[in-house]
CSV table of C-alpha atoms in Angstrom, one decimal:
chain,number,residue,atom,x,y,z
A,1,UNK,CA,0.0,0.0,0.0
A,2,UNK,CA,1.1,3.4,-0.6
A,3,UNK,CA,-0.3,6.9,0.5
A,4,UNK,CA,-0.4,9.8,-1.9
A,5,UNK,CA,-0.9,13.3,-0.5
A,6,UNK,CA,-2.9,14.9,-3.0
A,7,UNK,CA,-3.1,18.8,-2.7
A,8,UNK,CA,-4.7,21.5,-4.9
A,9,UNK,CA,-3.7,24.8,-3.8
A,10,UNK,CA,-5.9,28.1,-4.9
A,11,UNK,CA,-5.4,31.4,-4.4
A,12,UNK,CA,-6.6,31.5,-0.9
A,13,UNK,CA,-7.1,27.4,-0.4
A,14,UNK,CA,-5.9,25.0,-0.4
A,15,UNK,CA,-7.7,21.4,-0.6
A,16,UNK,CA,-6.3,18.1,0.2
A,17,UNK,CA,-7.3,14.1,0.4
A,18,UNK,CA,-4.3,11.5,1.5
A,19,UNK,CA,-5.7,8.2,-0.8
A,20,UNK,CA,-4.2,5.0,-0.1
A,21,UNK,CA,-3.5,3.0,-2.9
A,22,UNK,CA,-4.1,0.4,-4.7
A,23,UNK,CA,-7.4,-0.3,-2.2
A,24,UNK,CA,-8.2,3.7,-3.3
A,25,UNK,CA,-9.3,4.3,0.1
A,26,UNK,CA,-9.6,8.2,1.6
A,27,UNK,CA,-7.4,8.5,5.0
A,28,UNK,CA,-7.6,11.6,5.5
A,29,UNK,CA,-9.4,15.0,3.5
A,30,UNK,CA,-10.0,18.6,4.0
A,31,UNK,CA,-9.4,21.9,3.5
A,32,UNK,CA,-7.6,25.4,4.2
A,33,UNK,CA,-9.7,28.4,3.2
A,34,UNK,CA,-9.1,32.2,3.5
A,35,UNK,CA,-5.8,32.0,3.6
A,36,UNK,CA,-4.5,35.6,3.7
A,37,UNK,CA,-7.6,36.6,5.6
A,38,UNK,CA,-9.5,37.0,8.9
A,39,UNK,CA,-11.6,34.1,9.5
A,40,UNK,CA,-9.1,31.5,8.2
A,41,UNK,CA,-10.5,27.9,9.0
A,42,UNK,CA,-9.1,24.5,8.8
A,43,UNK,CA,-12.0,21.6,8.1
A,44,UNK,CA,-10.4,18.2,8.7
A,45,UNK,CA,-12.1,14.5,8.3
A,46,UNK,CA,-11.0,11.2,9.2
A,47,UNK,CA,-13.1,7.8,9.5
A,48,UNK,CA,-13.1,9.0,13.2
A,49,UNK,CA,-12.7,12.7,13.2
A,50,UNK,CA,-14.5,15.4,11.9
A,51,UNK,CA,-14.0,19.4,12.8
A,52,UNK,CA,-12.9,22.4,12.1
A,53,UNK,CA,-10.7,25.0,13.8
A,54,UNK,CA,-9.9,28.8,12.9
A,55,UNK,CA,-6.3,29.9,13.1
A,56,UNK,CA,-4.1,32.6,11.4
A,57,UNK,CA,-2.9,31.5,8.3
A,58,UNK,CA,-0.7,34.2,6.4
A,59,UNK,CA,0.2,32.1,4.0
A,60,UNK,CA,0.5,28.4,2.2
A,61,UNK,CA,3.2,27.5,4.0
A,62,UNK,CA,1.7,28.1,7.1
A,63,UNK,CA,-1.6,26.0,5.7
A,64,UNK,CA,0.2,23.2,4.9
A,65,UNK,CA,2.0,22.9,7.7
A,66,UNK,CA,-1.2,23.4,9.5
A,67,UNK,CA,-2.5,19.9,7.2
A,68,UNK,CA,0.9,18.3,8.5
A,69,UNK,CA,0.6,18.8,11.6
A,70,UNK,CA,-3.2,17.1,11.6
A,71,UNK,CA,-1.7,14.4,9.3
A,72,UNK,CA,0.6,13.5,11.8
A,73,UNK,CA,-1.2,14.4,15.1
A,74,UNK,CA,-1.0,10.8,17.6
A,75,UNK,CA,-4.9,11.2,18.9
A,76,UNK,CA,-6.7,12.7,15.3
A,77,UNK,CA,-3.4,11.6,12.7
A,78,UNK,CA,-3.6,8.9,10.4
A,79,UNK,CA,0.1,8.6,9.7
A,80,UNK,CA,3.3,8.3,12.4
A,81,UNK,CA,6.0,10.3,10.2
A,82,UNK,CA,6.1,12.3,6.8
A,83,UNK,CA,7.7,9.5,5.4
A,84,UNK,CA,4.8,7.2,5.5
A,85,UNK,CA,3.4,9.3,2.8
A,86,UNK,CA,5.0,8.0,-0.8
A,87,UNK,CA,4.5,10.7,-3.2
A,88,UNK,CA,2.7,13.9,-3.4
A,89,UNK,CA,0.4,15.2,-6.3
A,90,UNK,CA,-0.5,18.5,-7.3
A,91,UNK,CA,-3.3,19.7,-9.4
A,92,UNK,CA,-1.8,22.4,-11.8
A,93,UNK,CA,-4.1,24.0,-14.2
A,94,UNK,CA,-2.0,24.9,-16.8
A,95,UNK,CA,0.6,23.3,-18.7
A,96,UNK,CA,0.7,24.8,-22.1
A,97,UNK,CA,1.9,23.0,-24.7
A,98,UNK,CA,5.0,22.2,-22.8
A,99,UNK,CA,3.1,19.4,-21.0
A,100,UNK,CA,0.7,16.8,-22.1
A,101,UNK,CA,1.4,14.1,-19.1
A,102,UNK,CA,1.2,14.0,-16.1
A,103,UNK,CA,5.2,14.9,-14.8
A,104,UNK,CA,7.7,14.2,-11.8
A,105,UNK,CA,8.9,17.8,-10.9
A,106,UNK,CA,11.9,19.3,-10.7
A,107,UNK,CA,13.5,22.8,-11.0
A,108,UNK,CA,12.8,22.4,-15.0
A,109,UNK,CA,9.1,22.0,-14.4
A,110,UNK,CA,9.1,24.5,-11.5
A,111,UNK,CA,10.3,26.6,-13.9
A,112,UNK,CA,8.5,25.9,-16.9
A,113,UNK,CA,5.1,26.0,-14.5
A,114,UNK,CA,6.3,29.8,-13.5
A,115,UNK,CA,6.9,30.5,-17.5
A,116,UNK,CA,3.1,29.6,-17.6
A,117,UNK,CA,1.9,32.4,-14.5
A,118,UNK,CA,0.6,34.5,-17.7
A,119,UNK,CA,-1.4,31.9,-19.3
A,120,UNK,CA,-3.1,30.8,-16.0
A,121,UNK,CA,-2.2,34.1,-13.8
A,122,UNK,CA,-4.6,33.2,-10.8
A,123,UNK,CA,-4.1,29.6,-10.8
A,124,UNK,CA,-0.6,28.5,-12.0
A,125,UNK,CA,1.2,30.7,-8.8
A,126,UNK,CA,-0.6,29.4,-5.9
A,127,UNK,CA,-0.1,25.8,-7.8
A,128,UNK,CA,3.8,26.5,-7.7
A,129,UNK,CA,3.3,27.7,-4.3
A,130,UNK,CA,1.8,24.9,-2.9
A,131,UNK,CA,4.6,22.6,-4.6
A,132,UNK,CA,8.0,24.6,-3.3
A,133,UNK,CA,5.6,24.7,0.4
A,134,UNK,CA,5.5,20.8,0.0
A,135,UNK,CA,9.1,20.2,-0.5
A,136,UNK,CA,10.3,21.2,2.0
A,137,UNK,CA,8.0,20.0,4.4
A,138,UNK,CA,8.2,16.1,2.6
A,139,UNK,CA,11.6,16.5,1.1
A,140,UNK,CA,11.9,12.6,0.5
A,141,UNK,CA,8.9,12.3,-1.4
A,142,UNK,CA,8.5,12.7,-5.0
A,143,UNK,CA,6.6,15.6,-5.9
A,144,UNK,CA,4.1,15.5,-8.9
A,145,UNK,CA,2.5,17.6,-11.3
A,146,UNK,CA,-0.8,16.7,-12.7
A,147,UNK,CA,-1.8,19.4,-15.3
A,148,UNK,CA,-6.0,19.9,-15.9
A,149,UNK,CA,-5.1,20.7,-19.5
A,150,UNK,CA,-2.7,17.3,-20.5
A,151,UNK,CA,-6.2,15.6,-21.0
A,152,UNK,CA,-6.9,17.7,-23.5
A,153,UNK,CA,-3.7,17.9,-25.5
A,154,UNK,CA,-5.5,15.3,-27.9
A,155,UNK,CA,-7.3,17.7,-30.1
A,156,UNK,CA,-6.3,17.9,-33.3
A,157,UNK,CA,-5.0,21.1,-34.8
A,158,UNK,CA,-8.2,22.1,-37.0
A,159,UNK,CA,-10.0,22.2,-33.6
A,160,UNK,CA,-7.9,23.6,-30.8
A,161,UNK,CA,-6.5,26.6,-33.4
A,162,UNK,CA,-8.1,29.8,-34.0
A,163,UNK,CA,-8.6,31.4,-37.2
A,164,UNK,CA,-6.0,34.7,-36.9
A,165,UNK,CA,-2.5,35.2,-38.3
A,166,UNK,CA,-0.4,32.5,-37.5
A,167,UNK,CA,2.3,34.1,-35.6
A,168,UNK,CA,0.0,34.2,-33.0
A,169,UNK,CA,0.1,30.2,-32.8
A,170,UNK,CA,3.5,30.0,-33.8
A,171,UNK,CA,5.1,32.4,-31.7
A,172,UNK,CA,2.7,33.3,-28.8
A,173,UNK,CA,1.1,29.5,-28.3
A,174,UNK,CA,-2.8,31.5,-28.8
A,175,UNK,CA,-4.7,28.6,-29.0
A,176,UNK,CA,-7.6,26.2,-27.3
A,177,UNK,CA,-6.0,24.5,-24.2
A,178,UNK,CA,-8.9,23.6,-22.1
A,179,UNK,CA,-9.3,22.9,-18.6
A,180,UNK,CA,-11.1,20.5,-16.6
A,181,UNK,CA,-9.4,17.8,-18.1
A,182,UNK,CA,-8.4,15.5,-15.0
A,183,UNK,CA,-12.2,15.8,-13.8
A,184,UNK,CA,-13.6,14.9,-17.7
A,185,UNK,CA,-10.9,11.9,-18.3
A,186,UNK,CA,-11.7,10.3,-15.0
A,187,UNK,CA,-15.6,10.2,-15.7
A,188,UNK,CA,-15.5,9.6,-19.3
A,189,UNK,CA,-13.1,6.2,-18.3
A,190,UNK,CA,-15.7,5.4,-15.7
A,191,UNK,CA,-18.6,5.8,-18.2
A,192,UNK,CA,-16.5,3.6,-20.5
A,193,UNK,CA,-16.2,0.9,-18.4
A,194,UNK,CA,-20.0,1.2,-16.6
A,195,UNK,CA,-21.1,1.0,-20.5
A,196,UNK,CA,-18.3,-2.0,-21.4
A,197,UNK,CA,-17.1,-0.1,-24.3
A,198,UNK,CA,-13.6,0.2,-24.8
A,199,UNK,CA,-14.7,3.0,-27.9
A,200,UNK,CA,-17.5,5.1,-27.4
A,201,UNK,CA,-18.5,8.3,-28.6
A,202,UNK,CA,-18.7,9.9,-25.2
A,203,UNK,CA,-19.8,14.0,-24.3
A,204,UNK,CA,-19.1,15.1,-21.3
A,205,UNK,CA,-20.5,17.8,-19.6
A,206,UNK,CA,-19.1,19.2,-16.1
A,207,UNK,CA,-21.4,21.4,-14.5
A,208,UNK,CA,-19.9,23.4,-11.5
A,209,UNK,CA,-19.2,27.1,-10.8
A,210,UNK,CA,-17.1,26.4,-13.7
A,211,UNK,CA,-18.7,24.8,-16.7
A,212,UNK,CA,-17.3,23.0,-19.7
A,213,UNK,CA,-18.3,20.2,-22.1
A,214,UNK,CA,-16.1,17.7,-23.9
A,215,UNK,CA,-16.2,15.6,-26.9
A,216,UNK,CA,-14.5,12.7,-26.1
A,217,UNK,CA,-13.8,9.7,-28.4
A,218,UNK,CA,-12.2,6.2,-27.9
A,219,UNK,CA,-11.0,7.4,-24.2
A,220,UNK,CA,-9.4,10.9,-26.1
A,221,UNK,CA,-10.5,14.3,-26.1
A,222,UNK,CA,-11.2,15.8,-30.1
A,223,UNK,CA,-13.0,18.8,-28.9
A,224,UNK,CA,-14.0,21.2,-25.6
A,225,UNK,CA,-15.8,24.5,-25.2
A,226,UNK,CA,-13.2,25.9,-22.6
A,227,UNK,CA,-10.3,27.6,-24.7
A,228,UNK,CA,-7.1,29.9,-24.1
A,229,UNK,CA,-9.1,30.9,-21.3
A,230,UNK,CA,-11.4,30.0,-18.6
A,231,UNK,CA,-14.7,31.9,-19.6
A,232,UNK,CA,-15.3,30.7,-23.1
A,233,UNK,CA,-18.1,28.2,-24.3
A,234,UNK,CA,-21.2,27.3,-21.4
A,235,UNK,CA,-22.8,30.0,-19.2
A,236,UNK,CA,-21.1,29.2,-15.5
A,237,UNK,CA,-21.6,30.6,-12.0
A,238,UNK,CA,-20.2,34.4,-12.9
A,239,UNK,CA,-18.7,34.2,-16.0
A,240,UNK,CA,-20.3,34.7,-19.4
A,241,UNK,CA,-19.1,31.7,-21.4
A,242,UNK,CA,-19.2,32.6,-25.6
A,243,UNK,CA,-19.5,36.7,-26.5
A,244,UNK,CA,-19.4,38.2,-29.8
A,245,UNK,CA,-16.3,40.1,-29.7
A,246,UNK,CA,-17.4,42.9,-31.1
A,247,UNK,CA,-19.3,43.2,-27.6
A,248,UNK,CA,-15.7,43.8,-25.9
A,249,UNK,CA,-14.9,46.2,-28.3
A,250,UNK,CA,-17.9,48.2,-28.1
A,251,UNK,CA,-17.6,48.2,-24.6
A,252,UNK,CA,-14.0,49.7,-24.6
A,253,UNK,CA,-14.6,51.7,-27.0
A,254,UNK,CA,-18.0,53.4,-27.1
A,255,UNK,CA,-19.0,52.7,-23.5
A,256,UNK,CA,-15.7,53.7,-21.8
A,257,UNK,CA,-14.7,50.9,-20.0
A,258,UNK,CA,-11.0,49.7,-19.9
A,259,UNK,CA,-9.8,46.4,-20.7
A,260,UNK,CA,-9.6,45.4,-17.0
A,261,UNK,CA,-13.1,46.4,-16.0
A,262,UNK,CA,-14.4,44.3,-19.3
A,263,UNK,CA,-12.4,41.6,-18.0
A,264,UNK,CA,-13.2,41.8,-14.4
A,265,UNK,CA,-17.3,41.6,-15.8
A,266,UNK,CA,-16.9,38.8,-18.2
A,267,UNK,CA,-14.9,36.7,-15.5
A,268,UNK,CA,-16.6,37.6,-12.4
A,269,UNK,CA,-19.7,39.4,-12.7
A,270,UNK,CA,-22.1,37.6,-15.7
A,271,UNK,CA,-22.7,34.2,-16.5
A,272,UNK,CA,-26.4,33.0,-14.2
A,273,UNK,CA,-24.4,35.8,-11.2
A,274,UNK,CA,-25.2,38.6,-14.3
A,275,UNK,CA,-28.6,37.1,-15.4
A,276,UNK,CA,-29.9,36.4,-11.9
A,277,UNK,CA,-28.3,38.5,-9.3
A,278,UNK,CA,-27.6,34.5,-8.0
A,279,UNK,CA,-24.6,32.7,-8.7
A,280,UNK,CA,-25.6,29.6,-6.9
A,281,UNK,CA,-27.6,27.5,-9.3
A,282,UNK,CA,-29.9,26.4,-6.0
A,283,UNK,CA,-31.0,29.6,-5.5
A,284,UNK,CA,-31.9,30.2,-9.2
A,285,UNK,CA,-34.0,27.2,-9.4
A,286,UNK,CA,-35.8,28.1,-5.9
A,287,UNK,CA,-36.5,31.6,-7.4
A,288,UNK,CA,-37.7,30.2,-10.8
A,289,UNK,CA,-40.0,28.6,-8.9
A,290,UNK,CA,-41.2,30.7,-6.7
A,291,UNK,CA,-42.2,32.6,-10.6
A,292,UNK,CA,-38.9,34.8,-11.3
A,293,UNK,CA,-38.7,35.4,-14.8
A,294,UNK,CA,-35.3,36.5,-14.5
A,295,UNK,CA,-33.9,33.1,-13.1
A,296,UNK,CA,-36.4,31.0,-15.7
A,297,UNK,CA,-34.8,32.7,-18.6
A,298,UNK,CA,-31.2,32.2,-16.8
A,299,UNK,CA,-32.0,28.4,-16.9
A,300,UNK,CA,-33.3,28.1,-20.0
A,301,UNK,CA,-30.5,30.1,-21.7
A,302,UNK,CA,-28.1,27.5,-19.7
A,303,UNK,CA,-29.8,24.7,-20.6
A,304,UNK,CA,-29.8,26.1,-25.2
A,305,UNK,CA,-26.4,26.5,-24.8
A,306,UNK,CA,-24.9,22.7,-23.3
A,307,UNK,CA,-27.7,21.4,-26.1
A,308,UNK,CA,-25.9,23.3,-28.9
A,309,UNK,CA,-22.9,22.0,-27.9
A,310,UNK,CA,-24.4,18.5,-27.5
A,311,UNK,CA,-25.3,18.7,-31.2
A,312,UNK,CA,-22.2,20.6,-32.2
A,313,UNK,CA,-19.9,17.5,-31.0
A,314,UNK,CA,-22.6,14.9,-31.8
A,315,UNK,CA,-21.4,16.1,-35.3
A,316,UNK,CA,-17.7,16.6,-34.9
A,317,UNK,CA,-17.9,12.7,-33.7
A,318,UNK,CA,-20.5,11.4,-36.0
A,319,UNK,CA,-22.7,10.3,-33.4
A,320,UNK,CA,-23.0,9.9,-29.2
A,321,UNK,CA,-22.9,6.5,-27.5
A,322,UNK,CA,-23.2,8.5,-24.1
A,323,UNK,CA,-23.5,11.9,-22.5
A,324,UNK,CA,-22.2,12.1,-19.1
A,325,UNK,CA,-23.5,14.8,-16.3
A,326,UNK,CA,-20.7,15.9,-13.4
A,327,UNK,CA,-19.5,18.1,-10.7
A,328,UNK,CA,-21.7,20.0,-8.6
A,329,UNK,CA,-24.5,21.1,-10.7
A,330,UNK,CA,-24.6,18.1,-13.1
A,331,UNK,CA,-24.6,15.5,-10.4
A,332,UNK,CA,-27.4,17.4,-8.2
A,333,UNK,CA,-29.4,19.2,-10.6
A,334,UNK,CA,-32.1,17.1,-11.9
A,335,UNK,CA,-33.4,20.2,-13.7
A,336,UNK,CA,-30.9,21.1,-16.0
A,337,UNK,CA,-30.4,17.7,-16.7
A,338,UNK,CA,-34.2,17.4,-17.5
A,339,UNK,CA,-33.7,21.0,-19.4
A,340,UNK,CA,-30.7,19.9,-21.2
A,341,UNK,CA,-32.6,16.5,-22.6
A,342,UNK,CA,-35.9,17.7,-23.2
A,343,UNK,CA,-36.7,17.8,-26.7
A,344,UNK,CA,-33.2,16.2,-28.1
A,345,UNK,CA,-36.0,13.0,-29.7
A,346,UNK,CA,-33.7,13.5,-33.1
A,347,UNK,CA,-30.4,12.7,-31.0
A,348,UNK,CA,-32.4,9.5,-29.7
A,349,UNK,CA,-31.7,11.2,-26.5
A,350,UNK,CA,-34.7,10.5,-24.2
A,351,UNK,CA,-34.7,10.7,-19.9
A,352,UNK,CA,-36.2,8.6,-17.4
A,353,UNK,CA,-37.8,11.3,-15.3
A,354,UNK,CA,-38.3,8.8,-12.3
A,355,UNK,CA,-34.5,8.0,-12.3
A,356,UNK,CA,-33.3,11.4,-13.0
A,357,UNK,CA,-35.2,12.6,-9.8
A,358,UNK,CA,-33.4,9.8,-7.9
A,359,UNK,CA,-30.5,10.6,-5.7
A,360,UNK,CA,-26.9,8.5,-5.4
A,361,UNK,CA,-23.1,9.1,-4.8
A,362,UNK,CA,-22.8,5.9,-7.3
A,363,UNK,CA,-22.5,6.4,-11.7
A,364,UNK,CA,-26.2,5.7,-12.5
A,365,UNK,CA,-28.2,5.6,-15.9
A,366,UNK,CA,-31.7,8.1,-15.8
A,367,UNK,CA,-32.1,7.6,-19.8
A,368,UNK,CA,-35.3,5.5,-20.8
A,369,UNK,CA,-35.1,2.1,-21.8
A,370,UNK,CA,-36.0,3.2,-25.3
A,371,UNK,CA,-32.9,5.7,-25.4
A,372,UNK,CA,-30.5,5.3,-28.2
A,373,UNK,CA,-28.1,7.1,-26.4
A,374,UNK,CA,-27.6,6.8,-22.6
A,375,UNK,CA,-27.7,9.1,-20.1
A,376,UNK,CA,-25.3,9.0,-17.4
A,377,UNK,CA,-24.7,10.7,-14.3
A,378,UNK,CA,-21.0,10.2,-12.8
A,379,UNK,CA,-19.7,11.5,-10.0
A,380,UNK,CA,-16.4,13.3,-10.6
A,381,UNK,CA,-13.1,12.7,-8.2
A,382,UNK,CA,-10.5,14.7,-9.2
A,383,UNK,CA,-8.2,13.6,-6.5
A,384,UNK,CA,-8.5,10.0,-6.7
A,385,UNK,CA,-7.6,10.8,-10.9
A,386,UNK,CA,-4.7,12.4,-9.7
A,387,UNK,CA,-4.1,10.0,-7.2
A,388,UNK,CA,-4.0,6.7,-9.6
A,389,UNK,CA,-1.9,8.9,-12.1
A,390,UNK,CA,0.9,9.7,-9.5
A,391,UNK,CA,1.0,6.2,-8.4
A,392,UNK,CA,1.2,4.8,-12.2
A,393,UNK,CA,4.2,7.4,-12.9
A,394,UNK,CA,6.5,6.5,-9.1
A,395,UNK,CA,5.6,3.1,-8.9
């Protein structure tokens, strides 16, 4: 058995689970958040403990110590000494075309991940962060780098480039990277092998805050709505998914905004958050009900868009075999996913209300028996991905 400490570090968080493997089992999991600020809390959970405490944490390395420190505590611990824990993995969201695997780091990566801080500027430092924190505190364990855009270094040219000059791909690397990719390659595998099809025409649609859908085939990604950026493609939490550009440009320069204020309103202030006034999807659907008309058109303008999509890479594959709901909003909504498949009869796409109301931590179908392509819901676990892919690269 080996344990893999598995930590994604945010701007102000910092998540972790420590996954025994091969048996896959969770021995420890939790959270730092507001690091940086008042109110700074610590949630950890064990088979046996569960709680939370609020400390001053100035920074990561004070968070992670703090995570340590619980680790390795003799009443509420789950391991005696650091070097009980084999190998550490970190979630890094962007790799750029310099990485398509998943990668044992050294000063070369650290380095290459730091070249990255403008592609992904409020994810990629914080992910470095978390990795220089972690070697010093586990210096005899291998340190990995699982990047969220590998999966997705599949797609071929004529989708992931954009139609301007080519020096802009050539010498500036402008072009679709998507994100996501460790949550849509561990659900689209498990949808593989729930359906016991090796090749399958599979789209994948992760529903969270964030939102992106994938067009996977045969196990690899040929398509994804996410591109150079985070805010492209679906309608998400507070960002505005596809624009006309011409919409920017108007804004700078007939409406006098600048380019950081456009920025700051695509990326934090539209999507359902701009529609609604809500940026939690619960409270949209509570106020829909309740008659909004606001948060009924918010929903209904979520739900067009993932069914474009649907049809847009039911076409770049040539047909679906599956589509697969995940994350937060996909796995708990049962009204966008009732949205999303209503009227799809030309797709052969037809839901199982009864089952789709139906609630389950397990990958379930809710399409009808009659359904020429299935409807799956599967639970994403981004951790336990990058768990299995640290242990396949140090074993």
């Amino acid at each position: 058995m080996k344990n893999i400490l598995v930590i994604n570090s945010g701007s102000s968080s910092l998540k972790f689970q420590l996954i025994q493997i091969p048996s896959e089992t969770v021995l420890a999991s939790g959270l730092v958040e507001r690091i940086g600020l008042e109110g700074a809390k610590l949630h950890y959970k064990t088979k046996n403990f569960s709680g939370s405490r609020e400390f001053a944490v100035p920074n990561h390395a004070v968070a992670l110590k703090a995570v340590t420190d619980m680790l390795l505590d003799n009443e509420k611990g789950v391991v005696k000494n650091p070097e009980e824990i084999s190998a550490i993995g970190h979630r890094v969201v962007h790799g750029g075309n310099t990485f398509s695997k998943t990668t044992v780091i050294d000063e070369k990566v650290k380095k290459a991940i730091k070249n990255l801080f403008s592609l992904a500027p409020l994810h990629n430092p914080p992910n470095l962060k978390g990795i220089e924190v972690a070697e010093k505190l586990f210096p005899d364990a291998p340190q990995v780098a699982v990047f969220d855009t590998a999966f997705h270094s599949s797609i071929p040219e004529k989708a992931s480039k954009y139609a301007i000059p080519d020096k802009f791909y050539e010498k500036e690397h402008i072009q679709l990277y998507g994100f996501h990719g460790t949550s849509h390659k561990y659900v689209t595998e498990n949808a593989q092998n729930y359906l016991q099809q090796e090749k399958a025409k599979i789209i994948s649609i992760h529903l969270g805050n964030g939102c992106s859908i994938t067009a996977v085939k045969d196990g690899k990604s040929i398509d994804h709505s996410l591109g150079f950026g985070p805010v492209n493609g679906l309608i998400m939490g507070t960002r505005s998914g596809d624009i006309d550009q011409s919409v920017i440009f108007y804004m700078v320069e007939q409406l006098g905004y600048s380019i950081q204020e456009v920025s700051e309103i695509l990326h934090h202030k539209s999507g359902m958050y701009g529609l609604t006034g809500y940026s939690d999807l619960r409270d949209i659907e509570a106020a829909a009900a309740r008659g909004n008309k606001q948060c009924q058109l918010a929903l209904e303008m979520n739900a067009y868009r993932i069914k474009k999509y649907i049809g847009a890479y039911a076409a770049a594959m040539n047909g679906v075999d599956a589509i697969v709901f995940t994350a937060g909003i996909g796995e708990n909504s049962s009204m966008i996913r009732k949205m999303v498949c209503a009227d799809m009869d030309y797709f052969g796409i037809k839901l199982d209300e009864k089952q789709n109301e139906l609630r389950s931590k397990e990958i379930r179908k809710i399409s009808s028996e009659n359904s020429k392509v299935k409807i799956l819901v599967v639970p994403t676990n981004e951790e336990l991905e990058i768990a299995r892919q640290v242990m396949e690269l140090v074993s």
